[in-house]
Short mmCIF file of C-alpha atoms in Angstrom, two decimals:
data_model
loop_
_atom_site.label_atom_id
_atom_site.label_comp_id
_atom_site.label_asym_id
_atom_site.label_seq_id
_atom_site.Cartn_x
_atom_site.Cartn_y
_atom_site.Cartn_z
CA MET A 1 0.02 0.04 0.01
CA VAL A 2 2.86 2.26 0.83
CA LEU A 3 4.53 1.60 -2.47
CA TRP A 4 1.44 2.51 -4.52
CA LEU A 5 -0.34 5.23 -2.47
CA GLY A 6 2.68 6.73 -0.63
CA ALA A 7 4.66 9.88 -1.03
CA GLU A 8 8.42 10.03 -1.20
CA ALA A 9 10.86 11.99 1.04
CA PRO A 10 14.62 12.03 1.44
CA GLY A 11 15.91 10.31 4.54
CA THR A 12 19.14 9.37 6.28
CA VAL A 13 20.27 6.08 7.93
CA THR A 14 20.76 6.73 11.68
CA GLN A 15 21.73 3.29 12.91
CA VAL A 16 22.51 -0.24 11.67
CA ARG A 17 22.39 -3.18 14.21
CA ARG A 18 23.00 -6.77 13.75
CA GLN A 19 20.29 -9.00 15.33
CA LEU A 20 21.19 -12.24 17.14
CA GLY A 21 23.53 -14.68 15.42
CA ASP A 22 23.88 -16.49 12.14
CA ARG A 23 20.49 -17.23 10.45
CA GLY A 24 21.31 -20.97 10.16
CA GLU A 25 20.43 -21.07 6.47
CA ALA A 26 21.85 -23.03 3.56
CA ILE A 27 24.10 -19.94 2.84
CA PRO A 28 26.36 -19.44 5.94
CA ASN A 29 27.36 -16.22 7.57
CA ARG A 30 24.16 -14.32 6.85
CA TYR A 31 22.64 -12.13 9.54
CA THR A 32 19.54 -9.99 10.11
CA TYR A 33 20.16 -6.33 10.43
CA THR A 34 17.81 -3.63 11.77
CA ILE A 35 18.27 -0.33 10.08
CA ALA A 36 16.85 2.87 11.63
CA TYR A 37 16.33 6.01 9.60
CA GLU A 38 14.72 9.43 9.82
CA PHE A 39 13.11 11.58 7.12
CA ARG A 40 11.58 15.08 6.83
CA LEU A 41 7.91 15.50 6.14
CA PRO A 42 6.68 18.28 3.80
CA ASN A 43 5.57 20.36 6.98
CA GLY A 44 9.21 20.24 8.26
CA GLN A 45 8.59 17.69 10.92
CA MET A 46 10.97 14.83 11.33
CA ALA A 47 9.66 11.22 11.23
CA GLN A 48 11.44 7.98 12.04
CA GLY A 49 11.20 4.39 10.82
CA HIS A 50 13.17 1.11 10.72
CA THR A 51 13.49 -2.01 8.52
CA GLN A 52 15.20 -5.26 8.52
CA ARG A 53 17.61 -6.48 5.88
CA VAL A 54 19.71 -9.62 5.45
CA GLY A 55 23.41 -9.21 4.90
CA ASP A 56 26.77 -10.84 5.51
CA PHE A 57 29.09 -10.53 8.33
CA PHE A 58 30.12 -6.99 7.19
CA ALA A 59 26.61 -5.63 7.30
CA PRO A 60 24.33 -4.95 4.35
CA ARG A 61 26.46 -3.23 1.86
CA ASP A 62 23.98 -0.74 0.60
CA MET A 63 23.16 0.68 4.18
CA ALA A 64 25.58 2.60 6.31
CA VAL A 65 25.07 5.23 9.03
CA GLY A 66 24.63 8.65 7.40
CA LYS A 67 23.87 7.28 4.02
CA PRO A 68 20.97 9.17 2.29
CA VAL A 69 17.95 6.94 1.36
CA ARG A 70 14.60 7.60 -0.23
CA VAL A 71 11.60 6.78 2.01
CA ARG A 72 8.18 6.01 1.02
CA TYR A 73 5.33 6.85 3.49
CA LEU A 74 1.61 7.39 3.56
CA PRO A 75 0.78 11.11 3.81
CA GLY A 76 -1.93 10.64 6.34
CA ALA A 77 -0.02 8.12 8.41
CA PRO A 78 3.78 8.82 8.23
CA TRP A 79 4.53 6.06 10.80
CA LEU A 80 3.72 3.65 7.98
CA ASN A 81 6.88 3.97 5.88
CA GLU A 82 9.68 1.91 4.32
CA ILE A 83 12.76 2.16 2.35
CA PRO A 84 11.92 0.62 -1.06
CA ALA A 85 14.11 -2.39 -2.04
CA VAL A 86 15.95 -1.80 -5.32
CA HIS A 87 16.96 -5.47 -5.91
CA TRP A 88 14.65 -7.33 -8.33
CA ALA A 89 14.39 -10.42 -6.03
CA ALA A 90 12.80 -8.26 -3.28
CA GLY A 91 10.25 -6.96 -5.73
CA LEU A 92 9.39 -10.45 -6.82
CA GLU A 93 9.10 -11.66 -3.26
CA ARG A 94 6.66 -8.68 -2.43
CA ALA A 95 4.60 -9.58 -5.54
CA ILE A 96 4.24 -13.26 -4.40
CA VAL A 97 3.37 -12.26 -0.82
CA THR A 98 0.77 -9.77 -2.21
CA VAL A 99 -0.81 -12.38 -4.46
CA VAL A 100 -0.88 -15.09 -1.72
CA GLY A 101 -2.34 -12.56 0.77
CA ALA A 102 -5.13 -11.47 -1.64
CA GLY A 103 -5.89 -15.12 -2.26
CA LEU A 104 -6.19 -15.73 1.51
CA VAL A 105 -8.44 -12.72 2.00
CA ALA A 106 -10.66 -13.94 -0.96
CA LEU A 107 -10.87 -17.31 0.60
CA ALA A 108 -11.91 -15.92 4.01
CA PHE A 109 -14.74 -14.00 2.46
CA ARG A 110 -15.92 -16.72 0.25
CA ARG A 111 -19.34 -18.24 0.94
CA PRO A 112 -19.19 -21.73 2.27
CA LYS A 113 -20.83 -24.47 0.24
CA THR A 114 -24.15 -25.64 1.85
CA MET A 115 -23.82 -28.95 3.57
CA PRO A 116 -26.54 -31.32 4.51
CA GLY A 117 -27.76 -30.71 8.04
CA PRO A 118 -27.76 -33.31 10.83
CA GLY A 119 -29.97 -36.24 10.24
CA ARG A 120 -30.21 -35.50 6.55
CA ARG A 121 -28.83 -37.48 3.83
CA SER A 122 -27.28 -36.06 0.75
CA ARG A 123 -28.95 -37.13 -2.46
CA ARG A 124 -26.45 -38.92 -4.69
CA PRO A 125 -27.51 -40.28 -8.01
CA GLY A 126 -27.33 -44.00 -8.50
#
């Protein structure tokens, strides 16, 4: 929603922290990093946000403290914000999650098929 309906503002990375230890995946030495950032709204007020990225032992290469980033946020709710991923795999992952999520929502609102009540038999031919 932020990517499609959001506005864009310049921001700055304020902190990069490694969380816990190795992720224990098939590719060794990969860690989860929390990246904090701040950005200025059109009215001059500063807003903050954070995201998580996966990187090697030397931190995510594209994020460093003081690095300028572009931030997308919802104008009516600037606490809903993110740093858009520029890697094609991250975009593909988002598309897959969006399609699966929409499918689950559609299943939740689908009308159930009517089942025969207790003591009733279903009519089957033959």
